[in-house]
Tab-separated table of C-alpha atoms and ligand atoms in Angstrom:
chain	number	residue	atom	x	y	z
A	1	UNK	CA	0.677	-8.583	-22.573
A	2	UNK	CA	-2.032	-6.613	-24.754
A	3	UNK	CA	-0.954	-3.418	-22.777
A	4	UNK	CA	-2.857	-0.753	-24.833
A	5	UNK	CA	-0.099	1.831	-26.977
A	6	UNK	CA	0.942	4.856	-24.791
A	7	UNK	CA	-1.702	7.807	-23.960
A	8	UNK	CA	-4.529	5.097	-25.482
A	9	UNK	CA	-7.729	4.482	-23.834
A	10	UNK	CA	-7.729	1.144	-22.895
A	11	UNK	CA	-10.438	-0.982	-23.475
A	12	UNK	CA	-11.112	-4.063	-21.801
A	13	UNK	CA	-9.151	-6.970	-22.539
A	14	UNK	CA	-10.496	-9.338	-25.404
A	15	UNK	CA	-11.943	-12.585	-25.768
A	16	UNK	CA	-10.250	-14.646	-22.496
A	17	UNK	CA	-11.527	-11.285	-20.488
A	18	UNK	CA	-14.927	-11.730	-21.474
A	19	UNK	CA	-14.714	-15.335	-20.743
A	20	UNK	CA	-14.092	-14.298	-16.994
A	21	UNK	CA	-16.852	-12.162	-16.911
A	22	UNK	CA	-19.515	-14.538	-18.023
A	23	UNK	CA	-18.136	-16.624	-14.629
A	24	UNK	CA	-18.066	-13.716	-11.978
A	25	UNK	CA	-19.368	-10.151	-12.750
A	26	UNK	CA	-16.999	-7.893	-13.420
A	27	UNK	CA	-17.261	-3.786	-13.946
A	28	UNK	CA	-18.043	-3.389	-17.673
A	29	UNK	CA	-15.599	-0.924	-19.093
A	30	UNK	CA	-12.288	-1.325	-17.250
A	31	UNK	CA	-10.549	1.828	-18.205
A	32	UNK	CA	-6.976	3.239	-18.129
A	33	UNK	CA	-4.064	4.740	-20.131
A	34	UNK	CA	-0.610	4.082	-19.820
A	35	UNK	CA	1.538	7.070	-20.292
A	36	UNK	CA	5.583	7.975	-20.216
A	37	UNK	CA	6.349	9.541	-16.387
A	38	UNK	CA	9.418	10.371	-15.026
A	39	UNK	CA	12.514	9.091	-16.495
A	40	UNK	CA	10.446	7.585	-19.524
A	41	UNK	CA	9.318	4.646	-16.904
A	42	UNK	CA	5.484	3.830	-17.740
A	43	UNK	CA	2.763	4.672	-15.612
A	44	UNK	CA	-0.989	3.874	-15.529
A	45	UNK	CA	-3.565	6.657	-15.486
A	46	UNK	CA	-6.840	5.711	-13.740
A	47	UNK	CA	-9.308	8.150	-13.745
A	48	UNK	CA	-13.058	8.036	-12.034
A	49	UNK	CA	-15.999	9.766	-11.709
A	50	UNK	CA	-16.032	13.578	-10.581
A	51	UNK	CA	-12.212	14.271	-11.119
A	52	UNK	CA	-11.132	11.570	-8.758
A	53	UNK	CA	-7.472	10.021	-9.991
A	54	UNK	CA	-4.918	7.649	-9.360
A	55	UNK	CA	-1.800	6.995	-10.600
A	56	UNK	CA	0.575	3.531	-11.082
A	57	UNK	CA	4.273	3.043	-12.165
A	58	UNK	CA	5.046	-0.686	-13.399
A	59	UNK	CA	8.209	0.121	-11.985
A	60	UNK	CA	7.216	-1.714	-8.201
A	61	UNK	CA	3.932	-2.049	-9.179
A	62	UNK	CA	3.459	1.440	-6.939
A	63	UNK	CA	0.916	4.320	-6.659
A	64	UNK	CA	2.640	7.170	-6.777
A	65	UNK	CA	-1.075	9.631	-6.887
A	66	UNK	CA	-3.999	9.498	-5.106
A	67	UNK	CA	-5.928	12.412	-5.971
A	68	UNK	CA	-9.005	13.536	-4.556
A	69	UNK	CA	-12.401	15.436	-6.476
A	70	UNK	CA	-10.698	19.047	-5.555
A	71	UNK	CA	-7.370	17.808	-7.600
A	72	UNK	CA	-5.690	17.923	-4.206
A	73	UNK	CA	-3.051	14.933	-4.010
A	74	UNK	CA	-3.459	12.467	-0.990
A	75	UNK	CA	-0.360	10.682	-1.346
A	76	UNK	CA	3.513	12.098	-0.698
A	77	UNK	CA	5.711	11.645	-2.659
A	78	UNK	CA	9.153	13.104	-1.947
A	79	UNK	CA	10.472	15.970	-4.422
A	80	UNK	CA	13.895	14.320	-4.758
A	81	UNK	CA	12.237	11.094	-5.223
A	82	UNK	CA	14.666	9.062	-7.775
A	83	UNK	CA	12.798	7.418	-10.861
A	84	UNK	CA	16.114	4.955	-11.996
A	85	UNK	CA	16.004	1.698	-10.760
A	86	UNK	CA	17.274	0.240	-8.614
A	87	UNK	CA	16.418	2.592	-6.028
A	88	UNK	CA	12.551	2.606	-5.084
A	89	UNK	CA	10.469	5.227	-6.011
A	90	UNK	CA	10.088	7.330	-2.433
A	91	UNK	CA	6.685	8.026	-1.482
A	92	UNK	CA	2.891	6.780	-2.676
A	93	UNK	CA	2.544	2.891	-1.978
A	94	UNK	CA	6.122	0.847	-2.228
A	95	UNK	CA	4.808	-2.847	-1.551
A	96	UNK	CA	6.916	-4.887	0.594
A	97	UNK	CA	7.662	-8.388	-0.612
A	98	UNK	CA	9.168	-10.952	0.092
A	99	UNK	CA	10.621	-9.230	2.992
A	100	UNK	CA	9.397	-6.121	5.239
A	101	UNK	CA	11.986	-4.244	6.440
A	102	UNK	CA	15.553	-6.361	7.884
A	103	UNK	CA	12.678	-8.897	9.048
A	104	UNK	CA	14.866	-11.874	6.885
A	105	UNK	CA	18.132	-11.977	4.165
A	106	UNK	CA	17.157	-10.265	1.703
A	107	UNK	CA	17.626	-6.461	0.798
A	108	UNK	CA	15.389	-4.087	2.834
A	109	UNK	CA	11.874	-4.053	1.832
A	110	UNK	CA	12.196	-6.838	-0.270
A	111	UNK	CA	12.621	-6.729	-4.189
A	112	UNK	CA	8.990	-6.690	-5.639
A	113	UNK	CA	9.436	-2.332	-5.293
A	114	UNK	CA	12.453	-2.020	-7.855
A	115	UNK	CA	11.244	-4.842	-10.299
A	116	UNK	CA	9.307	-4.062	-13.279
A	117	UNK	CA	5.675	-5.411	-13.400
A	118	UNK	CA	3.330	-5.900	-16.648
A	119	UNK	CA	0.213	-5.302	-16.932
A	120	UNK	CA	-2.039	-8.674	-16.373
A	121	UNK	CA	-4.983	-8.311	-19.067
A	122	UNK	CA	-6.346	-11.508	-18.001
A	123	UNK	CA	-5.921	-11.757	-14.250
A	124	UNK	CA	-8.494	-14.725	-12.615
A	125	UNK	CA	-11.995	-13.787	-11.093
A	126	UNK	CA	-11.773	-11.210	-8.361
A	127	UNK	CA	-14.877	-10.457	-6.538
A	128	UNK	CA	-15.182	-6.650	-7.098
A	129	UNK	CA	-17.774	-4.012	-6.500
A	130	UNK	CA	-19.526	-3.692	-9.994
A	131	UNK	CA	-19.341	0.148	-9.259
A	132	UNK	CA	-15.791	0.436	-9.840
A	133	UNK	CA	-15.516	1.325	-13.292
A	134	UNK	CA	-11.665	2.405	-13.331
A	135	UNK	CA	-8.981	-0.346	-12.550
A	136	UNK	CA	-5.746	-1.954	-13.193
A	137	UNK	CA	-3.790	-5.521	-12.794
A	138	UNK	CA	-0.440	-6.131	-12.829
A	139	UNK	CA	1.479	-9.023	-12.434
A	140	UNK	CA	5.159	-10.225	-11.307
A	141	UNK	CA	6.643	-13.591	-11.367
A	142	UNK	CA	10.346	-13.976	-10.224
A	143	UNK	CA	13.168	-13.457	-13.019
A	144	UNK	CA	15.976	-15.731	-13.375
A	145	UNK	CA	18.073	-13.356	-11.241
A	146	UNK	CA	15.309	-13.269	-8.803
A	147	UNK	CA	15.165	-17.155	-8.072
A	148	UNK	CA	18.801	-16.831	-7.197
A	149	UNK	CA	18.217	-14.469	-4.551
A	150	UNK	CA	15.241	-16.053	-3.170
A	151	UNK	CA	14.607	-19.189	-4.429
A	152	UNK	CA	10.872	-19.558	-5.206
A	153	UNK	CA	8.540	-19.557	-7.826
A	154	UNK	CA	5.463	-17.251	-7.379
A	155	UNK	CA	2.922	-14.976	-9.105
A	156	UNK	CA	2.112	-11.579	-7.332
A	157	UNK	CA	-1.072	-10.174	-8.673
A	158	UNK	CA	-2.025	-6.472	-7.675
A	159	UNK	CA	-5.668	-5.203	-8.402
A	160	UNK	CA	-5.403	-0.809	-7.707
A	161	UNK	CA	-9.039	0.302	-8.045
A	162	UNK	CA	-10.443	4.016	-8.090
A	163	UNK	CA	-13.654	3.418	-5.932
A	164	UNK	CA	-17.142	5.677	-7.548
A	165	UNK	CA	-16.592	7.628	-4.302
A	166	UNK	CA	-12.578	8.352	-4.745
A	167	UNK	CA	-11.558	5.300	-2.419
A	168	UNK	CA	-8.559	4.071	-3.474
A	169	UNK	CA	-8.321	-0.237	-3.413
A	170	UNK	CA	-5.038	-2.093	-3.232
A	171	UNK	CA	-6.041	-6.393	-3.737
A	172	UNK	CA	-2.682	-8.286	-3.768
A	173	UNK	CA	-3.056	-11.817	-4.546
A	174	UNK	CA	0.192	-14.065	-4.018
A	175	UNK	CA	0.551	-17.905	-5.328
A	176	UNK	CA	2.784	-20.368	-4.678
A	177	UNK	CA	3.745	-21.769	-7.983
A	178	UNK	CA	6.843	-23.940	-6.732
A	179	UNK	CA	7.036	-27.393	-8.533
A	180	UNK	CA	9.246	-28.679	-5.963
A	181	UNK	CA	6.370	-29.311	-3.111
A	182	UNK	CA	8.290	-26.694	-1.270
A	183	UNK	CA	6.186	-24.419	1.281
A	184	UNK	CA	7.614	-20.340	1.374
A	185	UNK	CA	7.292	-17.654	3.689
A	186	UNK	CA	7.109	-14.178	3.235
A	187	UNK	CA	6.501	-10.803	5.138
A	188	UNK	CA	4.857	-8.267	3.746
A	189	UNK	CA	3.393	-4.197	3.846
A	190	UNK	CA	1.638	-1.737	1.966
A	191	UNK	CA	4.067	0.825	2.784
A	192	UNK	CA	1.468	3.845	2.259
A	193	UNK	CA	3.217	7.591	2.491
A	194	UNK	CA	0.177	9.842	2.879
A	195	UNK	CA	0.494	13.739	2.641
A	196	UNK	CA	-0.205	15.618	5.614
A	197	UNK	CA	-0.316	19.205	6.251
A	198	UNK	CA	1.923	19.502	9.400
A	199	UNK	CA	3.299	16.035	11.439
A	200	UNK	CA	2.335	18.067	15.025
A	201	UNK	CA	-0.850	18.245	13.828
A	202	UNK	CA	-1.488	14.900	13.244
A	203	UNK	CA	-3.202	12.181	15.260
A	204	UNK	CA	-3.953	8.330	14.328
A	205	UNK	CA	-6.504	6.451	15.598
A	206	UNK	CA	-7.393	2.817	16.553
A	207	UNK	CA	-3.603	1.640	17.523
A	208	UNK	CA	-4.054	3.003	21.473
A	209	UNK	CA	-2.876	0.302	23.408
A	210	UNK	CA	-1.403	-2.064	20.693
A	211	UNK	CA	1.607	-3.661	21.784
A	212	UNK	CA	4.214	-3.016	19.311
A	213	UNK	CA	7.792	-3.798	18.175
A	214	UNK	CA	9.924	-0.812	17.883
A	215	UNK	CA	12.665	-1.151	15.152
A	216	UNK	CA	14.495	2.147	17.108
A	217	UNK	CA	15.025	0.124	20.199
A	218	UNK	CA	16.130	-3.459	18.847
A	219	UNK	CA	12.744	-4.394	18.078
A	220	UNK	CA	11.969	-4.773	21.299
A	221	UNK	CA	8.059	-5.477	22.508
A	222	UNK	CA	5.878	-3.010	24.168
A	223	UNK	CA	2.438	-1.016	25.036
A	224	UNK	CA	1.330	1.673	23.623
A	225	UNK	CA	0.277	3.592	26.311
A	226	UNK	CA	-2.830	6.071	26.629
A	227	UNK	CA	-4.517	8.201	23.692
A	228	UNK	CA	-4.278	8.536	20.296
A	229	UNK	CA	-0.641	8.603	18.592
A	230	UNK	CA	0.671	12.004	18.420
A	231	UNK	CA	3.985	12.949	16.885
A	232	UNK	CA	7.094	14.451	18.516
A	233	UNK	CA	9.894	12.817	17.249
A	234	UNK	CA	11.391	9.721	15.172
A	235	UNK	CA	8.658	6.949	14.789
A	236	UNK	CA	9.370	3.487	13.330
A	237	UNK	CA	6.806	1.037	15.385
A	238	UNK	CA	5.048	-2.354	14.024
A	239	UNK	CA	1.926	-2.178	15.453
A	240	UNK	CA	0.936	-5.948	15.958
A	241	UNK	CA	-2.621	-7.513	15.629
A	242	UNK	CA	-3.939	-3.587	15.102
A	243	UNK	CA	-7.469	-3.663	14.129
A	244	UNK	CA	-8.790	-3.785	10.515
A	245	UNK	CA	-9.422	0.186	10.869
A	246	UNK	CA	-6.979	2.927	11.530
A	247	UNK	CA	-8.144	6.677	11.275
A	248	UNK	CA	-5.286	9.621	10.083
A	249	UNK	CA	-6.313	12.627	11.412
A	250	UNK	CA	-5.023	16.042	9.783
A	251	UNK	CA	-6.595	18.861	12.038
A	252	UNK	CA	-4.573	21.886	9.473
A	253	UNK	CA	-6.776	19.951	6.518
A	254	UNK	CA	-10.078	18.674	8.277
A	255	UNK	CA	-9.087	15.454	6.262
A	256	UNK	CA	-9.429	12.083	7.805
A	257	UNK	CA	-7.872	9.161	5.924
A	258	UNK	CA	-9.248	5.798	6.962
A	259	UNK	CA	-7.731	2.401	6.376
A	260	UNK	CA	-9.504	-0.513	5.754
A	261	UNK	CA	-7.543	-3.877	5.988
A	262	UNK	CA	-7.747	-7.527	5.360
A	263	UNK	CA	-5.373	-9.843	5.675
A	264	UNK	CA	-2.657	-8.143	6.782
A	265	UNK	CA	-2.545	-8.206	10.916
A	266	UNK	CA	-0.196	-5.611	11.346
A	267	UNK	CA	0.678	-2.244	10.876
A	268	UNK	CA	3.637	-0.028	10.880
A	269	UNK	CA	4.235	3.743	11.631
A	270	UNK	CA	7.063	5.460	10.163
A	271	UNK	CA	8.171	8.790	10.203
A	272	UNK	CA	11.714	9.468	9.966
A	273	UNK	CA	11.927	12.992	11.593
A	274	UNK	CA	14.495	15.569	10.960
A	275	UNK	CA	18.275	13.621	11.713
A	276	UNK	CA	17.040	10.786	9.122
A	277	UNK	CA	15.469	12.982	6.928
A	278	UNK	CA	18.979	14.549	6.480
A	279	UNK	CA	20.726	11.368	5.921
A	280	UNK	CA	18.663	10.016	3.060
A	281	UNK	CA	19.982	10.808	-0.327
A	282	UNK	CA	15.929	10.716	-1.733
A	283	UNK	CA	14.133	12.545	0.553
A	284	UNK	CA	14.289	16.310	1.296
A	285	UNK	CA	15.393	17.744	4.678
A	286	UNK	CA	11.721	19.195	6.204
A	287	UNK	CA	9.488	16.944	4.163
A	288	UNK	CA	9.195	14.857	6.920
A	289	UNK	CA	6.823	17.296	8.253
A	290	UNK	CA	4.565	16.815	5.860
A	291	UNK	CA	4.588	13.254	5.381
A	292	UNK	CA	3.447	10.105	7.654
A	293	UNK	CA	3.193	6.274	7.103
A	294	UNK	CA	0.692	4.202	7.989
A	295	UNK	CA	1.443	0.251	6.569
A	296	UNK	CA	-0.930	-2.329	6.468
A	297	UNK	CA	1.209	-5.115	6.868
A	298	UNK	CA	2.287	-8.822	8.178
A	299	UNK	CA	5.454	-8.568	10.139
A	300	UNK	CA	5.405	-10.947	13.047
A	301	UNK	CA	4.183	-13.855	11.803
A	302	UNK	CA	5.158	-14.671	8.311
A	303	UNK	CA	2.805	-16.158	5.647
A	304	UNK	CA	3.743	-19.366	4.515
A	305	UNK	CA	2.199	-20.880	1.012
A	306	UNK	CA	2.327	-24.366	0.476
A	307	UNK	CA	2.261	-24.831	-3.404
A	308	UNK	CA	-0.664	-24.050	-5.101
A	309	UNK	CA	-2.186	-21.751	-2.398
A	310	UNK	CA	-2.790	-18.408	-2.742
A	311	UNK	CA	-3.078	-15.293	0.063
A	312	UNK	CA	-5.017	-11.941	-0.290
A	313	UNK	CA	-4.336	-9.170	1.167
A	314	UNK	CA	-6.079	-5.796	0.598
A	315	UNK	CA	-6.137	-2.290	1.593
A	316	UNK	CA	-8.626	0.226	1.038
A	317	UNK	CA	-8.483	3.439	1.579
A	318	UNK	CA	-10.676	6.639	1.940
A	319	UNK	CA	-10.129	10.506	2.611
A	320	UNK	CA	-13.655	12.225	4.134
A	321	UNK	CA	-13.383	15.352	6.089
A	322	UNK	CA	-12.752	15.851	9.979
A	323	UNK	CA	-16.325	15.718	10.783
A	324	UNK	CA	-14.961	12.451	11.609
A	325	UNK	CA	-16.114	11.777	15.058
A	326	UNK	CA	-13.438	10.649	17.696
A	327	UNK	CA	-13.835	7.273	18.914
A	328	UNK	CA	-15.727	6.333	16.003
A	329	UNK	CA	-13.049	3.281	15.511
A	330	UNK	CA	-14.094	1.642	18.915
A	331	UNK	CA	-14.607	-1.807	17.681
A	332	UNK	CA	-17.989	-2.914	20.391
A	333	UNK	CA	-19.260	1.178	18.988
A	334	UNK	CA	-19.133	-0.141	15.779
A	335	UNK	CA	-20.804	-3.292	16.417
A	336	UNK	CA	-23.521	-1.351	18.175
A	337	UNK	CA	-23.909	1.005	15.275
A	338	UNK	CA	-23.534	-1.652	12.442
A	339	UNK	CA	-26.979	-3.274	14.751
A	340	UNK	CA	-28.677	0.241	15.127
A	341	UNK	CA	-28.768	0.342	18.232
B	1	LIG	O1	14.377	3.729	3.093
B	1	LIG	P1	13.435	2.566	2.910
B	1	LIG	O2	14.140	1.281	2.618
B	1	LIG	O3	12.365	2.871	1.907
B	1	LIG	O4	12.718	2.355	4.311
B	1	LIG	C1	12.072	3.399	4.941
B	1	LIG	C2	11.504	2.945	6.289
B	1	LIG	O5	10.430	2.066	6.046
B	1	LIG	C3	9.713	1.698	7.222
B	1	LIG	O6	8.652	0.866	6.856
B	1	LIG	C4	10.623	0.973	8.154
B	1	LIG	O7	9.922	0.610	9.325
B	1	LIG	C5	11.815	1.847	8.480
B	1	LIG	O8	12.712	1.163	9.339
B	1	LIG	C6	12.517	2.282	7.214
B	1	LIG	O9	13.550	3.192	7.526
């Protein structure tokens, strides 16, 4: 890894780098720093154009700062969040892998959050918008102690891009790299804690009558029923085949976050509320109210890679203010606005 030396521009990666870019155009002047955070674990520093910043642990691969051209933070991230693995870093973007949730064996969530990942200076082509000027790749392949667990060989690649507009891009690439001819299966989220000004305040858009599994009632299928989802109480629903755009609504901030997925069918809403709030060690007792997730994810159906195949799955996400028109998610309204008519 030619990971550039702590609080160091980085400039783009050598000769092999280069290479790829005569093949597929790529921005010109990659550009990040990796820095100490919490607990002496390295983080990435990307910064864009007008102010607009993002921040990346190697610990879990996760974005723990989206940060918007005011300085204002998009992203929650939980004051008694715990920066020692093994736990998972609570808040920004955990990724889910091999495993969402109790949806298989292994530990909840998976194990790609609490490993450490390296930076990839070299990652293959990836089709990018030549106006993205500020990215990062990391990599993780399984450790020793990882095979025994789950018993495949892979290579997780993770693009996080700061758009020229502040949109924040998540591309993970996963490859079967078994020499065994064996197939694997995974599940898999983006398990994104966004920052909202007050919970009751809240609506999301574009998941009105999704049938769902709810994990608080067995996981047990059913309709979501009438308007927008509002919140009351305790929310833990896998929304399932949701479309590939899903609208946050924070009246208090006349923010709108919108979600842009591919890849990734599903998508799961989480808010713990006050009872669970209490009960979790990492996680202080009202932050719930300020705090909502919104997962791009593949739940139901598993992925399964035979060897040599690889899966993408991306999320992209933007914050614009609450001029936001309702209904502006209505998949046949944006087909007649995409054709002007
Ligand atoms: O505490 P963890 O492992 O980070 O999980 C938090 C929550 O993550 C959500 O994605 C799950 O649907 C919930 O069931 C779970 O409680």
């Amino acid at each position: 890894m030619a990971a550039p030396p702590p609080s160091s521009p980085s400039p783009p990666a050598a000769a092999a780098a280069a290479a790829t870019q005569q093949t597929q155009p790529q921005p010109q002047t990659p550009f990040y720093e990796l820095v100490k955070g919490n607990s002496g674990l390295e983080k990435v520093l990307l910064r864009g154009t007008r102010g607009f910043s993002a921040e990346v642990y190697l610990y879990g691969a996760q974005v723990t700062s989206w940060k918007n051209d005011h300085a204002e933070e998009l992203l929650f991230v939980s004051s008694k969040a715990i920066f020692k693995p093994p736990k998972a870093i609570r808040g920004g973007i955990p990724i889910c892998f091999p495993q969402f949730g109790t949806h298989g064996n292994l530990e909840q969530h998976g194990f790609a959050r609490n490993r450490l990942w390296t930076i990839d200076d070299n990652p293959p082509p990836l089709p990018v918008n030549p106006a993205i000027k500020s990215f990062v790749d990391l990599i993780l392949r399984p450790s020793d102690e990882d095979l025994k667990i789950w018993p495949h060989s892979f290579e997780f690649r993770l693009r996080v891009a700061l758009g020229p507009n502040g949109d924040l891009s998540l591309t993970s690439r996963i490859r079967n790299t078994n020499t065994d001819g064996r197939s694997f299966s995974y599940t898999f989220a983006y398990h994104t804690y966004f920052s909202v000004s007050d919970i009751s305040e809240v609506r999301v858009e574009g998941l009105e009558t999704m049938d769902y599994l709810d994990n608080l009632k067995g996981k047990e299928r059913f309709t979501e029923q009438g308007d927008a989802i509002v919140f009351e109480s305790e929310i833990d629903k896998v929304y399932l085949a949701a479309p590939s755009k899903i609208a946050i609504i924070d009246h208090e901030k006349k923010r709108t976050f919108v979600l842009t997925k591919e890849g990734l069918p599903d998508a799961v809403v989480w808010n713990p509320w006050d009872k669970k709030a209490k009960a979790m060690q990492d996680f202080g007792d009202g932050e719930y109210k300020h705090m909502l997730c919104v997962e791009p994810a593949a739940v139901e159906k598993p992925i399964t890679l035979k060897p040599g195949e690889e899966w993408k799955g991306r999320l992209a996400l933007s914050a614009v203010p609450s001029s936001y028109c309702s209904g502006q998610l209505d998949p046949l309204k944006e087909h007649l606005i995409a054709l002007n008519i």
